[in-house]
Amino acid sequence: MIENTPTSTINTSTSHDAEVEQIFGSTGPLSNSIAGYRPRQAQTEMAKSVAAAIAGQKTLLAEAGTGTGKTYAYLTPALLWGGKVIVSTGTKNLQDQLFLRDIPMIKKVLRAPVSVALLKGRANYLCHYHLERTLQNGRLSSREDVGYLRDIARFIKTTSSGDKSELSRVPENASVWSLVTSTKDTCMGSECQYYQDCFVMKARKEAQQADVVVVNHHLFFADVALKDTGIAELLPSANTVIFDEAHQLPETATLFFGETVSTSQVLELCRDVLAEGLSHARDGAEWAKLVAPVERAARDLRLAFPQDIVRLSIDQIAPSSPFFEALDTLKASMSDMIAVLEKQAERAETIEQCRARAIMLQDQIDDWNAEPKGKEKEGDYVLWVEAFSVSLQLHRTPLSIAPIFNKQREGVPRAWIFTSATMAVKNDFSHFVSQMGLWNEPAHTWPSPFNYQEQGFLYVPNGMPEPNSRDYAEAVVEAALPVIAAAGGRTFLLCTTLKAVKFSAERFKEEFEKRGLNFPLFVQGDAGRTELLDRFRAAGNGVLIGSQSFWEGVDVRGEALSLVIIDKLPFSPPDDPVLAARITAMEKKGLNGFVHHQLPEAIINLKQGAGRLIRDESDRGVLMICDPRLISKPYGKRIWQSLPSFARTRAEADVVSFFEKLHVARTTTVTPEKGVPPDMPERI
């Protein structure tokens, strides 16, 4: 049974309780050293629970509402008593924030004598060998990349970490990065002439020697699948593992516990086979003729589906589809290429490397739709294909990651801490627990200290059509415009699809011009996420339109963000092959796929989106959810009861009045904290 103990009765009695009370108290080191810090009971109680889990080498699920201060609540006991600690975060941004800001702050305040290291995946570190090779052969497709390459060549002479995030002049998604970083397939390992200077090896060595190592979930779980991130060497010696943003774990773990092979990997291999063959064994084969059939087969596999974007399970592909024949042709042409590589491999280390890559890729393609082997059973995995504009991926995804993840947790006893602002559905952790296999582990919720009743509104507009109707996106724009005008801009519009982002951006641009609304518009895709957020904050009256990447991990405090609009409840598309297979498997066990999977998943996502609005005690604002199902469907009540306890209304006039009062408060000496209680009736 999952324990949802009220915080006041949690028994965390350990030898560290008194120290925790003192550290987090009004006269403690945090209050004395950190500007604006104020003691919070929930933060202290969470820190005690984390300290108890660390002392007993136990597991703890800790949901802490926005404003609880969960980062300090887990870092303090971890740095003082955690031993060797791995902290895994949801994103590289949060990883950098922990390493550059939060951990140094706590370390300094507590005078904790711990060493700290940052470890990222190898694609984040410059590779001396690949940079030199790219400088020599100059396979660059644009003048822009030539300039970026010059910047990178200068950067490698001055950097001590080789971390590409330090070189902000070159965008993170610039294509040149793939030519100057290594993958597991293309790393020369100890054979490399630059092995002693290798940034990846240096980062891993520092991580092994450090007391606290900051990683991200992708890295953690990639190691389980690839054994190529350095976690495998770290985990045996770790006493404490902390997952922040733990609600992301099921999706990330599913990604890495499954297997994926793509036509892009095949085409990259062909490119390298041609280059290395011509460089080191020109007389060994007709290299261009050798790779041509493999390239053609890979492209034909993609062309088996004429649509732009495809996601289909293997059962949804017609037996007569050209896909199966193209797959067999690819397997056969790769065998021919491997036979030649076998003969020429001894002529150069790089050709041997191509041979090993080719065999590995062929094995992955063969295994994709092979008969289950070992303990595997039909139904443990779902086989599906995903096609993009120029590539196709073959996926083999487990229906449940719980047994695989539990296997990772076996062995040496250690503390496992899972924390997030959104793991539970109305204090019920069942959904997260069943996904991760964390049965019978203590799970606690510490509510946010914010006074949501006074700080904002949940507004569901009247008269909205059903979300599947043709004019729904237009209705969202029409309902949003008067509220955005009342808020003076200062808006996030969070959409559930990229198509909705594009449509809304075009319509808002037209309407702002027509109505003379001078609100700067920031649209996902126009620039990187960090740059868009910086520009949005600086504008002070902007409107930002984004999809999934803006629903979480985004922190805009103060007046710049006063209105968060969510276009639809974030249900996963029902035609998603993995979701469909999971629902089928659940229904075979007598469970309801919607109630037990889709609904809790949507609620957790919605809680993340809603969490963008109120970020501290002085924030004020409106959460506008356009989807009428929140009111009309029986499950709607369960959804809004899981959201922060805002005052609620369906009347646009209430919202306009709220913003008018807020504007008056902001332009007079009255502080928003005390001067603007919404005192509106509860309408939902």
mmCIF file of C-alpha atoms in Angstrom, residues 273-500:
data_model
loop_
_atom_site.group_PDB
_atom_site.id
_atom_site.type_symbol
_atom_site.label_atom_id
_atom_site.label_comp_id
_atom_site.label_asym_id
_atom_site.label_seq_id
_atom_site.Cartn_x
_atom_site.Cartn_y
_atom_site.Cartn_z
ATOM 1 C CA VAL A 273 32.986 3.449 -45.066
ATOM 2 C CA LEU A 274 33.423 5.382 -48.318
ATOM 3 C CA ALA A 275 35.761 7.964 -46.736
ATOM 4 C CA GLU A 276 37.922 5.416 -44.850
ATOM 5 C CA GLY A 277 38.009 2.939 -47.738
ATOM 6 C CA LEU A 278 39.241 5.612 -50.176
ATOM 7 C CA SER A 279 41.774 6.901 -47.606
ATOM 8 C CA HIS A 280 43.312 3.610 -46.493
ATOM 9 C CA ALA A 281 42.377 0.865 -48.966
ATOM 10 C CA ARG A 282 41.633 2.525 -52.298
ATOM 11 C CA ASP A 283 42.655 -0.635 -54.191
ATOM 12 C CA GLY A 284 40.727 -2.971 -51.853
ATOM 13 C CA ALA A 285 37.258 -2.484 -53.337
ATOM 14 C CA GLU A 286 35.110 -0.287 -55.539
ATOM 15 C CA TRP A 287 33.971 1.608 -52.457
ATOM 16 C CA ALA A 288 31.383 3.852 -54.129
ATOM 17 C CA LYS A 289 29.712 0.824 -55.778
ATOM 18 C CA LEU A 290 29.874 -1.078 -52.480
ATOM 19 C CA VAL A 291 27.992 1.491 -50.404
ATOM 20 C CA ALA A 292 25.489 2.549 -53.113
ATOM 21 C CA PRO A 293 23.100 -0.467 -52.699
ATOM 22 C CA VAL A 294 23.078 -0.044 -48.900
ATOM 23 C CA GLU A 295 22.279 3.677 -49.201
ATOM 24 C CA ARG A 296 19.559 2.935 -51.754
ATOM 25 C CA ALA A 297 18.029 0.203 -49.538
ATOM 26 C CA ALA A 298 18.008 2.549 -46.513
ATOM 27 C CA ARG A 299 16.270 5.278 -48.542
ATOM 28 C CA ASP A 300 13.787 2.783 -50.021
ATOM 29 C CA LEU A 301 12.906 1.678 -46.490
ATOM 30 C CA ARG A 302 11.961 5.276 -45.660
ATOM 31 C CA LEU A 303 10.043 5.625 -48.960
ATOM 32 C CA ALA A 304 7.907 2.578 -48.099
ATOM 33 C CA PHE A 305 5.717 5.164 -46.342
ATOM 34 C CA PRO A 306 4.754 8.105 -48.587
ATOM 35 C CA GLN A 307 3.450 10.245 -45.659
ATOM 36 C CA ASP A 308 5.621 12.937 -44.054
ATOM 37 C CA ILE A 309 5.403 11.648 -40.497
ATOM 38 C CA VAL A 310 4.397 8.089 -39.576
ATOM 39 C CA ARG A 311 4.051 6.189 -36.288
ATOM 40 C CA LEU A 312 2.793 2.644 -36.807
ATOM 41 C CA SER A 313 3.031 -0.587 -34.860
ATOM 42 C CA ILE A 314 4.182 -3.582 -36.895
ATOM 43 C CA ASP A 315 0.622 -4.958 -36.737
ATOM 44 C CA GLN A 316 -0.673 -1.800 -38.443
ATOM 45 C CA ILE A 317 1.624 -2.260 -41.471
ATOM 46 C CA ALA A 318 -0.140 -4.212 -44.236
ATOM 47 C CA PRO A 319 1.618 -7.517 -45.106
ATOM 48 C CA SER A 320 1.651 -6.325 -48.749
ATOM 49 C CA SER A 321 3.515 -3.111 -47.820
ATOM 50 C CA PRO A 322 6.848 -2.544 -49.629
ATOM 51 C CA PHE A 323 8.315 -2.004 -46.138
ATOM 52 C CA PHE A 324 9.026 -5.698 -45.477
ATOM 53 C CA GLU A 325 10.723 -6.275 -48.836
ATOM 54 C CA ALA A 326 12.816 -3.098 -48.361
ATOM 55 C CA LEU A 327 13.864 -4.333 -44.893
ATOM 56 C CA ASP A 328 15.045 -7.676 -46.346
ATOM 57 C CA THR A 329 16.950 -5.841 -49.122
ATOM 58 C CA LEU A 330 18.698 -3.668 -46.525
ATOM 59 C CA LYS A 331 19.753 -6.732 -44.514
ATOM 60 C CA ALA A 332 21.146 -8.431 -47.653
ATOM 61 C CA SER A 333 23.060 -5.372 -48.922
ATOM 62 C CA MET A 334 24.597 -4.815 -45.490
ATOM 63 C CA SER A 335 25.830 -8.420 -45.456
ATOM 64 C CA ASP A 336 27.618 -7.781 -48.784
ATOM 65 C CA MET A 337 29.272 -4.646 -47.402
ATOM 66 C CA ILE A 338 30.337 -6.405 -44.191
ATOM 67 C CA ALA A 339 31.986 -9.210 -46.206
ATOM 68 C CA VAL A 340 34.272 -6.652 -47.923
ATOM 69 C CA LEU A 341 34.993 -4.810 -44.665
ATOM 70 C CA GLU A 342 36.035 -8.136 -43.066
ATOM 71 C CA LYS A 343 38.761 -8.524 -45.749
ATOM 72 C CA GLN A 344 40.010 -4.919 -45.525
ATOM 73 C CA ALA A 345 39.702 -4.328 -41.743
ATOM 74 C CA GLU A 346 43.361 -5.052 -40.960
ATOM 75 C CA ARG A 347 44.528 -2.227 -43.231
ATOM 76 C CA ALA A 348 43.400 0.553 -40.875
ATOM 77 C CA GLU A 349 41.941 0.924 -37.392
ATOM 78 C CA THR A 350 39.192 3.150 -38.795
ATOM 79 C CA ILE A 351 38.103 0.459 -41.297
ATOM 80 C CA GLU A 352 38.005 -2.077 -38.458
ATOM 81 C CA GLN A 353 35.806 0.374 -36.579
ATOM 82 C CA CYS A 354 33.433 0.617 -39.573
ATOM 83 C CA ARG A 355 33.271 -3.193 -39.696
ATOM 84 C CA ALA A 356 32.325 -3.400 -35.996
ATOM 85 C CA ARG A 357 29.666 -0.687 -36.440
ATOM 86 C CA ALA A 358 28.220 -2.438 -39.502
ATOM 87 C CA ILE A 359 27.903 -5.751 -37.625
ATOM 88 C CA MET A 360 26.272 -4.041 -34.649
ATOM 89 C CA LEU A 361 23.757 -2.232 -36.892
ATOM 90 C CA GLN A 362 22.977 -5.404 -38.808
ATOM 91 C CA ASP A 363 22.386 -7.272 -35.519
ATOM 92 C CA GLN A 364 20.001 -4.531 -34.344
ATOM 93 C CA ILE A 365 18.062 -4.620 -37.621
ATOM 94 C CA ASP A 366 17.917 -8.450 -37.531
ATOM 95 C CA ASP A 367 16.827 -8.490 -33.871
ATOM 96 C CA TRP A 368 14.108 -5.897 -34.356
ATOM 97 C CA ASN A 369 11.463 -8.326 -35.613
ATOM 98 C CA ALA A 370 13.151 -11.613 -34.650
ATOM 99 C CA GLU A 371 11.398 -14.245 -32.523
ATOM 100 C CA PRO A 372 11.577 -13.515 -28.747
ATOM 101 C CA LYS A 373 14.550 -15.201 -27.104
ATOM 102 C CA GLY A 374 15.599 -16.088 -23.565
ATOM 103 C CA LYS A 375 13.046 -14.993 -20.969
ATOM 104 C CA GLU A 376 11.379 -12.579 -23.404
ATOM 105 C CA LYS A 377 7.759 -13.218 -24.254
ATOM 106 C CA GLU A 378 5.589 -12.029 -27.107
ATOM 107 C CA GLY A 379 3.848 -8.981 -25.655
ATOM 108 C CA ASP A 380 6.724 -7.813 -23.429
ATOM 109 C CA TYR A 381 7.665 -5.387 -26.194
ATOM 110 C CA VAL A 382 5.874 -3.419 -28.883
ATOM 111 C CA LEU A 383 7.518 -3.204 -32.321
ATOM 112 C CA TRP A 384 6.830 0.016 -34.202
ATOM 113 C CA VAL A 385 8.233 2.293 -36.887
ATOM 114 C CA GLU A 386 8.554 6.061 -36.902
ATOM 115 C CA ALA A 387 9.204 7.935 -40.128
ATOM 116 C CA PHE A 388 10.465 11.522 -40.354
ATOM 117 C CA SER A 389 11.045 13.611 -43.477
ATOM 118 C CA VAL A 390 14.299 11.864 -44.475
ATOM 119 C CA SER A 391 14.776 8.990 -42.035
ATOM 120 C CA LEU A 392 13.001 6.000 -40.551
ATOM 121 C CA GLN A 393 13.463 4.471 -37.091
ATOM 122 C CA LEU A 394 12.716 0.912 -36.014
ATOM 123 C CA HIS A 395 11.698 0.825 -32.338
ATOM 124 C CA ARG A 396 11.436 -2.086 -29.915
ATOM 125 C CA THR A 397 9.874 -0.647 -26.746
ATOM 126 C CA PRO A 398 9.097 -2.478 -23.478
ATOM 127 C CA LEU A 399 5.489 -2.239 -22.313
ATOM 128 C CA SER A 400 6.631 -2.004 -18.689
ATOM 129 C CA ILE A 401 9.974 -0.732 -17.427
ATOM 130 C CA ALA A 402 9.249 -1.773 -13.820
ATOM 131 C CA PRO A 403 10.995 -5.197 -13.919
ATOM 132 C CA ILE A 404 14.041 -3.786 -15.753
ATOM 133 C CA PHE A 405 14.367 -0.800 -13.413
ATOM 134 C CA ASN A 406 13.988 -2.960 -10.298
ATOM 135 C CA LYS A 407 16.830 -5.122 -11.570
ATOM 136 C CA GLN A 408 19.001 -1.972 -11.717
ATOM 137 C CA ARG A 409 18.143 -1.218 -8.079
ATOM 138 C CA GLU A 410 19.117 -4.667 -6.809
ATOM 139 C CA GLY A 411 22.489 -5.342 -5.238
ATOM 140 C CA VAL A 412 24.340 -2.929 -2.988
ATOM 141 C CA PRO A 413 21.980 -1.259 -0.467
ATOM 142 C CA ARG A 414 21.738 2.488 -1.016
ATOM 143 C CA ALA A 415 19.270 5.342 -0.625
ATOM 144 C CA TRP A 416 17.038 6.075 -3.630
ATOM 145 C CA ILE A 417 15.247 9.447 -3.501
ATOM 146 C CA PHE A 418 12.591 10.295 -6.124
ATOM 147 C CA THR A 419 11.359 13.882 -6.009
ATOM 148 C CA SER A 420 9.212 16.165 -8.165
ATOM 149 C CA ALA A 421 6.469 18.768 -7.869
ATOM 150 C CA THR A 422 4.191 16.399 -9.836
ATOM 151 C CA MET A 423 4.325 12.660 -9.121
ATOM 152 C CA ALA A 424 0.922 12.106 -7.537
ATOM 153 C CA VAL A 425 -2.661 12.526 -8.662
ATOM 154 C CA LYS A 426 -4.524 14.121 -5.744
ATOM 155 C CA ASN A 427 -1.988 12.667 -3.266
ATOM 156 C CA ASP A 428 -2.234 9.214 -4.881
ATOM 157 C CA PHE A 429 1.123 7.903 -6.183
ATOM 158 C CA SER A 430 -0.290 4.703 -7.749
ATOM 159 C CA HIS A 431 0.372 5.710 -11.352
ATOM 160 C CA PHE A 432 4.057 6.605 -10.850
ATOM 161 C CA VAL A 433 4.627 3.642 -8.521
ATOM 162 C CA SER A 434 3.160 1.117 -10.978
ATOM 163 C CA GLN A 435 5.219 2.533 -13.867
ATOM 164 C CA MET A 436 8.506 2.362 -11.925
ATOM 165 C CA GLY A 437 7.758 -0.764 -9.860
ATOM 166 C CA LEU A 438 8.257 1.083 -6.543
ATOM 167 C CA TRP A 439 5.618 -0.870 -4.621
ATOM 168 C CA ASN A 440 5.450 -0.597 -0.818
ATOM 169 C CA GLU A 441 7.902 2.289 -0.639
ATOM 170 C CA PRO A 442 7.072 5.336 1.538
ATOM 171 C CA ALA A 443 5.577 8.200 -0.469
ATOM 172 C CA HIS A 444 4.837 11.642 0.937
ATOM 173 C CA THR A 445 3.406 14.924 -0.339
ATOM 174 C CA TRP A 446 4.388 18.310 1.044
ATOM 175 C CA PRO A 447 1.974 20.971 -0.232
ATOM 176 C CA SER A 448 3.067 24.300 -1.683
ATOM 177 C CA PRO A 449 3.279 27.152 0.853
ATOM 178 C CA PHE A 450 1.606 29.530 -1.633
ATOM 179 C CA ASN A 451 -1.868 30.896 -0.951
ATOM 180 C CA TYR A 452 -3.380 29.978 -4.325
ATOM 181 C CA GLN A 453 -6.879 31.150 -3.311
ATOM 182 C CA GLU A 454 -5.542 34.694 -2.995
ATOM 183 C CA GLN A 455 -2.824 34.560 -5.628
ATOM 184 C CA GLY A 456 -4.865 33.623 -8.658
ATOM 185 C CA PHE A 457 -7.743 32.157 -10.615
ATOM 186 C CA LEU A 458 -8.525 29.027 -12.537
ATOM 187 C CA TYR A 459 -10.662 30.258 -15.448
ATOM 188 C CA VAL A 460 -12.532 27.901 -17.794
ATOM 189 C CA PRO A 461 -14.330 29.996 -20.462
ATOM 190 C CA ASN A 462 -17.976 29.367 -21.280
ATOM 191 C CA GLY A 463 -19.207 28.363 -24.711
ATOM 192 C CA MET A 464 -16.122 26.532 -25.991
ATOM 193 C CA PRO A 465 -16.728 23.866 -28.669
ATOM 194 C CA GLU A 466 -15.527 20.274 -28.227
ATOM 195 C CA PRO A 467 -11.725 19.981 -28.639
ATOM 196 C CA ASN A 468 -12.067 17.699 -31.685
ATOM 197 C CA SER A 469 -14.227 20.194 -33.600
ATOM 198 C CA ARG A 470 -12.797 21.944 -36.672
ATOM 199 C CA ASP A 471 -13.120 25.436 -35.264
ATOM 200 C CA TYR A 472 -11.619 24.677 -31.844
ATOM 201 C CA ALA A 473 -8.200 26.310 -32.434
ATOM 202 C CA GLU A 474 -9.957 29.478 -33.654
ATOM 203 C CA ALA A 475 -12.233 29.447 -30.576
ATOM 204 C CA VAL A 476 -9.132 29.285 -28.312
ATOM 205 C CA VAL A 477 -7.728 32.406 -30.008
ATOM 206 C CA GLU A 478 -11.052 34.257 -29.711
ATOM 207 C CA ALA A 479 -11.438 33.361 -26.014
ATOM 208 C CA ALA A 480 -7.816 34.222 -25.239
ATOM 209 C CA LEU A 481 -7.580 37.651 -26.884
ATOM 210 C CA PRO A 482 -9.656 39.707 -24.374
ATOM 211 C CA VAL A 483 -7.908 38.007 -21.440
ATOM 212 C CA ILE A 484 -4.432 38.683 -22.923
ATOM 213 C CA ALA A 485 -5.452 42.320 -23.464
ATOM 214 C CA ALA A 486 -6.632 42.571 -19.831
ATOM 215 C CA ALA A 487 -3.370 41.005 -18.600
ATOM 216 C CA GLY A 488 -1.329 43.487 -20.655
ATOM 217 C CA GLY A 489 0.393 40.652 -22.526
ATOM 218 C CA ARG A 490 2.501 38.773 -19.925
ATOM 219 C CA THR A 491 1.175 35.462 -21.270
ATOM 220 C CA PHE A 492 2.262 31.896 -21.945
ATOM 221 C CA LEU A 493 0.036 29.998 -24.384
ATOM 222 C CA LEU A 494 0.879 26.319 -23.886
ATOM 223 C CA CYS A 495 -0.320 24.129 -26.757
ATOM 224 C CA THR A 496 -0.537 20.352 -26.950
ATOM 225 C CA THR A 497 0.669 20.206 -30.593
ATOM 226 C CA LEU A 498 3.149 22.049 -32.806
ATOM 227 C CA LYS A 499 0.360 22.507 -35.341
ATOM 228 C CA ALA A 500 -1.607 24.501 -32.731
#
